[in-house]
Coordinates of C-alpha atoms in Angstrom, one line a residue:
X1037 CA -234.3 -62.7 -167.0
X1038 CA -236.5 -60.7 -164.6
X1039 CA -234.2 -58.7 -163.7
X1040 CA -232.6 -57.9 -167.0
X1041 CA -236.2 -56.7 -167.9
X1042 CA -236.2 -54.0 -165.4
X1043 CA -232.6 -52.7 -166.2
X1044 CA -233.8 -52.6 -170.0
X1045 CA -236.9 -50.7 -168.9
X1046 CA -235.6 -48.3 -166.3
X1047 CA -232.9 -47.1 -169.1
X1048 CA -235.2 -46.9 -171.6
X1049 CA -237.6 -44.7 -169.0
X1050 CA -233.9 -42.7 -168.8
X1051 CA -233.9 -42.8 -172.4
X1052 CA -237.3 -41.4 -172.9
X1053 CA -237.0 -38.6 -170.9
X1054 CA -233.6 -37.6 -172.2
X1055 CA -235.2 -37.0 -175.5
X1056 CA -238.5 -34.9 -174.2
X1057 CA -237.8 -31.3 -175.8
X1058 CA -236.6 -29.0 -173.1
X1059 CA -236.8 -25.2 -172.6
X1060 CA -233.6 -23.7 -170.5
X1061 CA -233.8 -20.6 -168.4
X1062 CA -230.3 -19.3 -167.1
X1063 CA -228.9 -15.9 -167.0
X1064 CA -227.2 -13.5 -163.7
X1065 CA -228.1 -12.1 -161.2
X1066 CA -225.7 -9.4 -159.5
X1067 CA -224.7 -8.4 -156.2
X1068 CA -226.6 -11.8 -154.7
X1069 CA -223.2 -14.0 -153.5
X1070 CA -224.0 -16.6 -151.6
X1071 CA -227.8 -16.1 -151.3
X1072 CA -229.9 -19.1 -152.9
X1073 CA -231.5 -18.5 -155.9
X1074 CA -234.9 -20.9 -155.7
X1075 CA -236.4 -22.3 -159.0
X1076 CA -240.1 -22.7 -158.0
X1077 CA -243.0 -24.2 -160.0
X1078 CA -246.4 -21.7 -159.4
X1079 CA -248.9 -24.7 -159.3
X1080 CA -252.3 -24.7 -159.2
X1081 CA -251.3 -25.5 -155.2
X1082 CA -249.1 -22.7 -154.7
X1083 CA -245.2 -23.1 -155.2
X1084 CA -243.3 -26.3 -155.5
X1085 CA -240.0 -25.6 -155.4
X1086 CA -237.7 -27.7 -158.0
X1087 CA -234.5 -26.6 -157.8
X1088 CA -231.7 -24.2 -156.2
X1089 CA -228.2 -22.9 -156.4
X1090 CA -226.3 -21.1 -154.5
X1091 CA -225.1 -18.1 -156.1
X1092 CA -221.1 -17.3 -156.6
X1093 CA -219.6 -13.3 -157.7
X1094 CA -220.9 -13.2 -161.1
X1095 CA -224.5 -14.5 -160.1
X1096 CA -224.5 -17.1 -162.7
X1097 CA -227.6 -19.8 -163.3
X1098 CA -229.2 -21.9 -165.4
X1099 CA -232.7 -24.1 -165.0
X1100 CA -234.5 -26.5 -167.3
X1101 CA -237.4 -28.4 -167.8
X1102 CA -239.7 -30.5 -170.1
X1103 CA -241.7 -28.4 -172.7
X1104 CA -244.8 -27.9 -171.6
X1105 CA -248.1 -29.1 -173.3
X1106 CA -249.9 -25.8 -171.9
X1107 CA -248.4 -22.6 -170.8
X1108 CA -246.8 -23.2 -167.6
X1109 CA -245.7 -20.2 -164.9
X1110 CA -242.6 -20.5 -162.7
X1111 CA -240.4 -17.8 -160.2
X1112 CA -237.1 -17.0 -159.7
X1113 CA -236.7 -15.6 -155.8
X1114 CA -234.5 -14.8 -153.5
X1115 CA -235.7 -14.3 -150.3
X1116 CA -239.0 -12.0 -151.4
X1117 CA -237.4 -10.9 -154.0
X1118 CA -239.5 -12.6 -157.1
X1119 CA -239.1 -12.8 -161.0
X1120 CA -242.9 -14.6 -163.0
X1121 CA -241.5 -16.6 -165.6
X1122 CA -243.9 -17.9 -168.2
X1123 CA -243.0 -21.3 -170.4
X1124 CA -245.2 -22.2 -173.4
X1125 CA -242.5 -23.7 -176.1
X1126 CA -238.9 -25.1 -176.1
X1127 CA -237.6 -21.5 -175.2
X1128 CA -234.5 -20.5 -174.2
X1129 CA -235.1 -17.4 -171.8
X1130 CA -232.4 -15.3 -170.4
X1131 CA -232.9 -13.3 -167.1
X1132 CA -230.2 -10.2 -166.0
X1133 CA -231.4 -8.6 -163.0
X1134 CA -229.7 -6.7 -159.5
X1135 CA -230.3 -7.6 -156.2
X1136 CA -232.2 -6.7 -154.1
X1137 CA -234.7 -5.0 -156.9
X1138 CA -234.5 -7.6 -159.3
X1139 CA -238.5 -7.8 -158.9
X1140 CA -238.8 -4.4 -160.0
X1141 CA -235.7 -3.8 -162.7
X1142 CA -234.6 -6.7 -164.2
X1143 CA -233.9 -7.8 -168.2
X1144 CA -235.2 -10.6 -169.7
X1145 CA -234.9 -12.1 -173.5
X1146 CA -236.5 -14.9 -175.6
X1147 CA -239.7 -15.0 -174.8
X1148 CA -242.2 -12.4 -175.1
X1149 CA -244.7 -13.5 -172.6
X1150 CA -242.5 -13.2 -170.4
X1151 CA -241.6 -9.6 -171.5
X1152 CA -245.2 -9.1 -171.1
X1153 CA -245.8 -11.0 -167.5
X1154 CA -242.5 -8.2 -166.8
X1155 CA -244.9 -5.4 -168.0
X1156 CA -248.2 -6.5 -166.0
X1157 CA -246.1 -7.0 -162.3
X1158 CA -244.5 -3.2 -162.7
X1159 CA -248.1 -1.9 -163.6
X1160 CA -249.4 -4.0 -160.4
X1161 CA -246.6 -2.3 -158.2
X1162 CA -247.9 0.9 -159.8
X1163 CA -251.3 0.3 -158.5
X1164 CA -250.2 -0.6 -155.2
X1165 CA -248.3 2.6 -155.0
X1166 CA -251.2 4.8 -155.9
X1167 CA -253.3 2.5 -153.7
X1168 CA -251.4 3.1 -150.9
X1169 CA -251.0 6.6 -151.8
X1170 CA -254.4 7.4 -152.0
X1171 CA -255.0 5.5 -148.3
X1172 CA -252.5 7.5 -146.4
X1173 CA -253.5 10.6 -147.8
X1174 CA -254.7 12.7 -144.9
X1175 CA -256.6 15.4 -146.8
X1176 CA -259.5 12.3 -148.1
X1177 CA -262.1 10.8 -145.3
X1178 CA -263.0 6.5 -145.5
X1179 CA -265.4 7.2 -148.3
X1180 CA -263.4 9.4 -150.6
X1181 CA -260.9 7.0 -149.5
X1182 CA -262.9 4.1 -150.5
X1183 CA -263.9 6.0 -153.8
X1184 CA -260.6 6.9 -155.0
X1185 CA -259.5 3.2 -154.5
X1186 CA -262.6 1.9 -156.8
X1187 CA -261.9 4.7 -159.6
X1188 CA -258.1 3.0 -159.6
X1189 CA -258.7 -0.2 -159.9
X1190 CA -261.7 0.5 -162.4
X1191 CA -259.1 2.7 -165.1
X1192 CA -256.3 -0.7 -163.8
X1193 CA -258.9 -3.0 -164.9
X1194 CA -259.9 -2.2 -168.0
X1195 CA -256.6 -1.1 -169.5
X1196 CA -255.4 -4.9 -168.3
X1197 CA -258.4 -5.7 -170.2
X1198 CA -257.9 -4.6 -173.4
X1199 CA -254.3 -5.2 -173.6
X1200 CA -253.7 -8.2 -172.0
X1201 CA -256.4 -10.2 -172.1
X1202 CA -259.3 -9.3 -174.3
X1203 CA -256.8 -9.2 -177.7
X1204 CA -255.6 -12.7 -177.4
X1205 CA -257.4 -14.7 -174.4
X1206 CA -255.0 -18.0 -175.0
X1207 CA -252.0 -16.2 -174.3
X1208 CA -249.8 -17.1 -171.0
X1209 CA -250.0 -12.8 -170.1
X1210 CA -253.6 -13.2 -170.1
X1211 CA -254.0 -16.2 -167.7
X1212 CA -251.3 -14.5 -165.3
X1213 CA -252.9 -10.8 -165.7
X1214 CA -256.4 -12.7 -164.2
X1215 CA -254.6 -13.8 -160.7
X1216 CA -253.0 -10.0 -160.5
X1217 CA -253.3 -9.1 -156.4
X1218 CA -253.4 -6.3 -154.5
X1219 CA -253.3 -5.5 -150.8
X1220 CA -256.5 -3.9 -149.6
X1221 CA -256.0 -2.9 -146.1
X1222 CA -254.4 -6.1 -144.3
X1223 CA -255.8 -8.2 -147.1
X1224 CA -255.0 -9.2 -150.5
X1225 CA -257.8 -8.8 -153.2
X1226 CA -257.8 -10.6 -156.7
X1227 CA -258.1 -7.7 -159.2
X1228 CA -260.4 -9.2 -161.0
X1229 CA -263.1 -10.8 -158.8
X1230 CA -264.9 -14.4 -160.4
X1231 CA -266.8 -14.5 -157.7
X1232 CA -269.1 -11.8 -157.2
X1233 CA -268.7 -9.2 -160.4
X1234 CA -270.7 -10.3 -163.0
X1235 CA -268.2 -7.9 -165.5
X1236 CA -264.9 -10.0 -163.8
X1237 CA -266.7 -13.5 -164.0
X1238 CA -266.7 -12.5 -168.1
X1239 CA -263.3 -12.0 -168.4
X1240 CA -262.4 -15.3 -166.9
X1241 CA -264.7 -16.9 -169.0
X1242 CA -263.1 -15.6 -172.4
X1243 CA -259.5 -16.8 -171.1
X1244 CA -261.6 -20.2 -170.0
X1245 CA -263.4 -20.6 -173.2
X1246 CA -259.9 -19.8 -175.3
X1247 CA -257.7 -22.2 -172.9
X1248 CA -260.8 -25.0 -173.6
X1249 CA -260.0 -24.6 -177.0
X1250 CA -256.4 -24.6 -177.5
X1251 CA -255.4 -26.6 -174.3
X1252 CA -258.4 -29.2 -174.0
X1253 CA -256.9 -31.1 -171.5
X1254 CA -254.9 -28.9 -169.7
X1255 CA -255.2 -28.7 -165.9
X1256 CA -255.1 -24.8 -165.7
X1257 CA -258.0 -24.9 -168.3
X1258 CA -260.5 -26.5 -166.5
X1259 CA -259.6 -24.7 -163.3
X1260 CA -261.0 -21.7 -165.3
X1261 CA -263.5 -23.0 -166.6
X1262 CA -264.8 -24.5 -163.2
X1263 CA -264.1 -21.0 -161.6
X1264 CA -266.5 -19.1 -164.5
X1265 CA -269.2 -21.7 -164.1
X1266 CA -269.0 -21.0 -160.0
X1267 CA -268.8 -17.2 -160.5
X1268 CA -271.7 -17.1 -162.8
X1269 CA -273.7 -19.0 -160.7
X1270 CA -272.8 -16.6 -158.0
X1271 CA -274.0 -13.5 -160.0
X1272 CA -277.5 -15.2 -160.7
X1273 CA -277.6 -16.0 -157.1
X1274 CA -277.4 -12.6 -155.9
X1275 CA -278.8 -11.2 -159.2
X1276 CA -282.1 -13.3 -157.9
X1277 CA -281.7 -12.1 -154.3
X1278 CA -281.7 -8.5 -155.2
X1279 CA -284.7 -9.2 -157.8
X1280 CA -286.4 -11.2 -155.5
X1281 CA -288.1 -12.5 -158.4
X1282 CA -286.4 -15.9 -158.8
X1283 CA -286.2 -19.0 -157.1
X1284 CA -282.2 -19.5 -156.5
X1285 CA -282.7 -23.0 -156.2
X1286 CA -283.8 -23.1 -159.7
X1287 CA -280.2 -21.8 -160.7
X1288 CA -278.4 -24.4 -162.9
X1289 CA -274.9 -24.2 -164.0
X1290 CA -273.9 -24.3 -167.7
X1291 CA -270.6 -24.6 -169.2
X1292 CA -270.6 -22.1 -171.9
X1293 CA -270.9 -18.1 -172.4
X1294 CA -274.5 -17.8 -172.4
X1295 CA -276.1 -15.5 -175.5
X1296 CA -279.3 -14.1 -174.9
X1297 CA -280.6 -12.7 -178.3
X1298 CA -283.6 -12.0 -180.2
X1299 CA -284.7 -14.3 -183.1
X1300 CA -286.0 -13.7 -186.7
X1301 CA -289.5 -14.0 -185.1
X1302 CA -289.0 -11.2 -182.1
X1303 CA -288.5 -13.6 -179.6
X1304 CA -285.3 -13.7 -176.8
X1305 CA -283.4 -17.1 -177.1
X1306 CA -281.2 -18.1 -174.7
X1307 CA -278.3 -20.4 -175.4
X1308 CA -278.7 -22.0 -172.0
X1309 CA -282.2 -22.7 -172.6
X1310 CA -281.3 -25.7 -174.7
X1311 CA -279.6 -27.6 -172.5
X1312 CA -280.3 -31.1 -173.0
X1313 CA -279.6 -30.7 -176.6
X1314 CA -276.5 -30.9 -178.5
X1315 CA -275.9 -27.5 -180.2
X1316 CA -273.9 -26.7 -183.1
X1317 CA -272.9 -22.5 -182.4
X1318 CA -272.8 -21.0 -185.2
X1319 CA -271.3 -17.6 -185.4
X1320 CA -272.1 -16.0 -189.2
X1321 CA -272.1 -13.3 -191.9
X1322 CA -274.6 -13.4 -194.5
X1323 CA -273.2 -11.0 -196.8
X1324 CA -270.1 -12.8 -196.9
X1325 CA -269.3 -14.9 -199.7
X1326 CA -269.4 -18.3 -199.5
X1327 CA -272.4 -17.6 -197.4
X1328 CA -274.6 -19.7 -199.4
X1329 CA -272.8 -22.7 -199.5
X1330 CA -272.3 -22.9 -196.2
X1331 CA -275.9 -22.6 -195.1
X1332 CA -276.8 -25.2 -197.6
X1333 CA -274.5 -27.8 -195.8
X1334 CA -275.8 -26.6 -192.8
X1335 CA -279.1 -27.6 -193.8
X1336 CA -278.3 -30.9 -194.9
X1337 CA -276.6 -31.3 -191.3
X1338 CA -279.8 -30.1 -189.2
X1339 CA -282.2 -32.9 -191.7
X1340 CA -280.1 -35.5 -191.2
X1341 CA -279.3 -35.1 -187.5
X1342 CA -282.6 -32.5 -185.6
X1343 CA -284.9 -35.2 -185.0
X1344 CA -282.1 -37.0 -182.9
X1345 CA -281.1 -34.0 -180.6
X1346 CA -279.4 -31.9 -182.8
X1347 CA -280.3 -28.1 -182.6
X1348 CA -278.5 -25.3 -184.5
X1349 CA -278.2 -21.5 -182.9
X1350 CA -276.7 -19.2 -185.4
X1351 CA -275.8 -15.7 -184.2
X1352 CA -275.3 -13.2 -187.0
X1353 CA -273.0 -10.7 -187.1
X1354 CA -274.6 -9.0 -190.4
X1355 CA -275.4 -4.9 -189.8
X1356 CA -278.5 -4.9 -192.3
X1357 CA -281.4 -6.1 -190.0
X1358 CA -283.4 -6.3 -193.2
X1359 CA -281.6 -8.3 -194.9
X1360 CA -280.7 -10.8 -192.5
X1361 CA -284.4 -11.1 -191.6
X1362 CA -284.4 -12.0 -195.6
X1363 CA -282.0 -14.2 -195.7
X1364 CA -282.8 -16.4 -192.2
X1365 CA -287.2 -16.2 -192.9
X1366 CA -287.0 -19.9 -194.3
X1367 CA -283.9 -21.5 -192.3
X1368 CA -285.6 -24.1 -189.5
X1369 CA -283.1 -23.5 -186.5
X1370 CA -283.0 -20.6 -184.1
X1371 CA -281.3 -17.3 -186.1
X1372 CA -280.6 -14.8 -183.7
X1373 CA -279.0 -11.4 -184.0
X1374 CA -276.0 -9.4 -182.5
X1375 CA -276.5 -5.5 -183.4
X1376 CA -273.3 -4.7 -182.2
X1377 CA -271.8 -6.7 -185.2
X1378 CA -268.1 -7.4 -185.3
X1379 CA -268.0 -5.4 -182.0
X1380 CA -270.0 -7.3 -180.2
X1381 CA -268.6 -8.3 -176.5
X1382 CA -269.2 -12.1 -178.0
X1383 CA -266.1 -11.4 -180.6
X1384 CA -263.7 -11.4 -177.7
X1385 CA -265.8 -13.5 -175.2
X1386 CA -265.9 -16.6 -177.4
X1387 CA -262.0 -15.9 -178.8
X1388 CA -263.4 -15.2 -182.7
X1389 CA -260.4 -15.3 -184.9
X1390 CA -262.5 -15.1 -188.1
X1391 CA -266.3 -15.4 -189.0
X1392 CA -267.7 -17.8 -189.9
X1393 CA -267.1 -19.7 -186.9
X1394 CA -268.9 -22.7 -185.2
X1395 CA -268.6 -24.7 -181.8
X1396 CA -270.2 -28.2 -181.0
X1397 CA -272.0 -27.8 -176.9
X1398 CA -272.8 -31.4 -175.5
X1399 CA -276.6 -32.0 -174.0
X1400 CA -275.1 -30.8 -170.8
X1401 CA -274.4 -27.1 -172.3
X1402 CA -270.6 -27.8 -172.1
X1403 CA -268.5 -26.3 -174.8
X1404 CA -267.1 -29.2 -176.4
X1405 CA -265.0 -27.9 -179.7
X1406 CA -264.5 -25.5 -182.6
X1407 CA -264.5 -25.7 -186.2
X1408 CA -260.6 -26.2 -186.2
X1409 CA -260.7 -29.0 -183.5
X1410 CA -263.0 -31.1 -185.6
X1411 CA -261.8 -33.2 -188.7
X1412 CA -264.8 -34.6 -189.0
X1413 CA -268.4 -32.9 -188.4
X1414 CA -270.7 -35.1 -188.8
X1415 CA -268.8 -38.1 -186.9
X1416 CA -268.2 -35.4 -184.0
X1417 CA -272.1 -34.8 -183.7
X1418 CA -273.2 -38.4 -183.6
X1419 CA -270.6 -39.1 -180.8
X1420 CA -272.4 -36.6 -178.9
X1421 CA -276.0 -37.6 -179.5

């Protein structure tokens, strides 16, 4: 009977895994016989490979593998000879490419992200060129050198940016634009450095705070998110260093996109600063309609719940001073300002798709959910209190 239990159980395991939805990527590569074509997984450890064939004349293949909860990334390569591959659905991507420059010139169909990944490695090689370019050029000394390189990678940066990243954070392109290298010398650079540029560190927090939001539990996710909170506690580091003027040691960690604005009442509020609360962010337009409403059931939410930890920071978004100054003089939480409006850095930093918009941060200032996560707010805020 034992024994009958485990056969039923190891088919149904066979079963079960049969019927997982699957994405397929297949396709030719030319002028390759006999090489082996590698199917590698990029992990967060480097690449696993998964599978192989060894290629006839025509250069045929074909992979699959369970759809993804989060976008995953992938390679194709022969030799050093590389395709990205990005998976995010049950896809059916086709790959055409030449040996030996498929890196460079190859085709691929059915998915745009990874029509997009194929646009972000030939701008990388086109850096590299210039890069390289501008290194052996024998007209420029170390420091022109050195200054040419920085103007490069500054215009790379923030056309990547704008095009890739900034416009829609949760996207596979932008996760795989932020681990973009290039070789500096005899060592390879991120393009973006978390570590040390405050402006970098920001950009890997919008991807983190976007990928916290559509992928809670995904394992890519909260590498992000770890590597913003470490980079931002790098900045202040130095940041106090260079000042002088603050205790490093005093330096805490917080897991959200700090705002630093100034209230209704002339003072700077700091997002960070209420650590220890939970914190219902609450992005807003007064001259919107609705607007009324909405405040109204935020006030019955800040009575029923302040005096147990509950705070509220709204940042407005409205371009009248005047009249948000009007509207906020009797509301009881912290109204704060962005003059910048609907261009304000926060728009893109905090993945805004439309305004009003709110996010629940736990006592430890960790961003915990937004409005279209929660079924629920009132349930959601006494779980956290």
């Amino acid at each position: 009977m034992k024994t009958r239990s485990i056969c039923f159980l190891s088919l149904l395991l066979i079963f079960i895994s049969c019927g997982k939805e699957k994405f397929y990527v297949s396709g030719n590569i030319t002028n390759a016989s006999d090489s082996t074509l590698y199917w590698e997984n990029m992990s967060l450890n480097g690449a696993i490979a998964i599978d192989s064939t060894k290629l006839d004349a025509d250069g045929a293949f074909s992979f699959h593998g369970s759809k993804p909860e989060a976008p995953e990334f992938y390679r194709l390569r022969i030799g050093q000879q590389i395709i990205n591959i990005a998976v995010d659905s049950t896809e059916n991507i086709t790959i055409k490419a030449d040996y030996p420059t498929m890196s460079a010139q190859y085709e691929v169909e059915g998915s745009e992200e990874c029509g997009r990944i194929k646009e972000l490695a030939l701008r990388q090689m086109a850096l590299q060129s210039q890069i390289y370019a501008i290194a052996q050029d024998p007209s420029l000394n170390s420091e022109r050198v050195a200054d040419s390189i920085t103007n490069v990678l500054a215009i790379y940066k923030e056309n990547i940016k704008n095009n890739y990243i900034f416009n829609d954070p949760k996207r596979a392109s932008a996760y795989f634009a932020l681990f973009q290298t290039v070789a500096l010398g005899y060592q390879n650079a991120l393009v973006f450095n978390p570590r040390t540029n405050e402006s970098d560190v920001k950009v890997f927090a919008a991807v983190a705070t976007s990928w916290d939001t559509y992928y809670p539990d995904a394992e890519r996710g909260l590498n992000l998110h770890n590597i913003a909170i470490e980079g931002m506690k790098n900045v202040r580091i130095l940041q106090a260093r260079n000042s002088q003027s603050i205790d490093p040691n005093k330096i805490t960690e917080a897991g959200v996109i700090d705002i630093a604005l100034t209230d209704n009442k002339g003072n700077i509020r700091r997002l960070t600063d209420l650590k220890g609360k939970v914190v219902l962010l609450d992005f807003h337009l007064f001259a919107s309609s609705g607007s009324t409403e909405r405040i109204m059931n935020m006030r019955n939410i800040y009575n029923k719940f302040h005096d147990q930890g509950l705070e509220i920071y709204q940042v407005s978004v409205d371009p009248d001073e005047h009249f948000w100054k009007t509207q906020t003089a009797a509301l009881p939480w912290i109204s704060v300002r962005d003059a910048a409006g609907i261009d304000s850095p926060l728009i893109t930093q905090y993945n805004l798709q439309d305004i009003p918009t709110y996010f629940l941060i736990t006592r430890e200032n960790v961003l915990h959910k937004r409005d279209v996560q929660i079924k629920d707010l009132e349930s959601e805020i006494k779980s956290l209190l």
